[in-house]
């Protein structure tokens, strides 16, 4: 796409979003050019909170399906439009409502803690949702001793290490993007950049978390690097965060551990698709009525416990 074509698309997006009363929410993993035009950019928790505060009737979501579904569950009267309806998170499908029901039947004193990277169906059988930025705080506030943590095994284990008083039951879900960031690659990056600080998302495996200087959500990683006096960082999460990292810290250096830390689903969201969604005002997020209320409850509980 040449500059003229790009400017034409940006102009049409700008016009339509105003005419049609649309707010654009984007996750840090979508391309920088999409982050640049969004009204709000953030991690999953921030975007869920913002979705409850915006005044526009239409939310255009630049992210993966579970994020759009969360926005809809929290705002049933609003229209939530996905920039790309096929942008989905594979980990969200690594736990089923049926498996949750099976585990619930085995324990009396159990809370089902569901990472927001999950389907609405799984949420509808869960007690509370969490994101990577609030999981520790939320689980600390749960009175039950037994915690069934779904679907992400890595985030679950990271939180369990910090809460020895709880009895965790894990599920074997994972994010293939973060799982691919392996120990050899991070050690090699450390060798190449001995002064760099390692900042890691908790979806990475435990061996990576153990050698990291800081573990946090996408926003927490960005804040940490921005507030730090260090000048070089090895970033163990999806490369979309580099856009905001570099914008906020033009003089600092950021390296990835692998050449390919890319979530292909997030990258399905392009400016063309944003324009198409605005033109069509669709596809909408639609969920069955019987799921809507049940799946919204754990999200509202998360907002309450994470305050
Ligand atoms: P954050 O909530 O940290 O933005 O993470 C979302 C995600 O999908 C991580 O892979
Ligand atoms: Fe899902 Fe991983 Fe992509 Fe995050 S990076 S949306 S967990 S596949």
Short mmCIF file of C-alpha atoms and ligand atoms in Angstrom, two decimals, residues 27 29 64 66-67 88-92 115 117 152 174-178 201 203 237-238 262-266, ligand 2:
data_model
loop_
_atom_site.label_atom_id
_atom_site.label_comp_id
_atom_site.label_asym_id
_atom_site.label_seq_id
_atom_site.Cartn_x
_atom_site.Cartn_y
_atom_site.Cartn_z
CA UNK A 27 -4.76 -4.47 22.17
CA UNK A 29 -0.41 -6.98 20.03
CA UNK A 64 -9.01 -11.35 19.34
CA UNK A 66 -12.41 -13.30 23.65
CA UNK A 67 -11.65 -9.58 24.07
CA UNK A 88 -9.26 -15.94 17.73
CA UNK A 89 -6.98 -17.03 20.57
CA UNK A 90 -6.28 -20.80 20.38
CA UNK A 91 -5.69 -20.97 24.14
CA UNK A 92 -9.26 -19.78 24.75
CA UNK A 115 -8.29 -16.35 32.62
CA UNK A 117 -8.44 -15.76 27.35
CA UNK A 152 -3.51 -21.26 31.08
CA UNK A 174 -0.98 -22.72 26.95
CA UNK A 175 -0.26 -19.95 24.46
CA UNK A 176 1.80 -21.31 21.57
CA UNK A 177 3.40 -17.89 20.96
CA UNK A 178 4.75 -17.56 24.49
CA UNK A 201 4.75 -12.12 30.17
CA UNK A 203 2.18 -16.91 29.74
CA UNK A 237 6.11 -11.44 24.78
CA UNK A 238 4.45 -10.72 21.43
CA UNK A 262 4.21 -13.12 16.60
CA UNK A 263 0.54 -13.85 17.32
CA UNK A 264 -0.83 -14.40 13.82
CA UNK A 265 -4.38 -13.96 15.07
CA UNK A 266 -3.72 -10.46 16.38
FE1 LIG B 2 -3.84 -15.95 22.52
FE2 LIG B 2 -1.22 -16.18 22.72
FE3 LIG B 2 -2.25 -14.62 20.85
FE4 LIG B 2 -2.36 -13.92 23.44
S1 LIG B 2 -0.53 -14.15 22.17
S2 LIG B 2 -4.03 -13.79 21.96
S3 LIG B 2 -2.66 -15.92 24.40
S4 LIG B 2 -2.47 -16.85 21.00
#
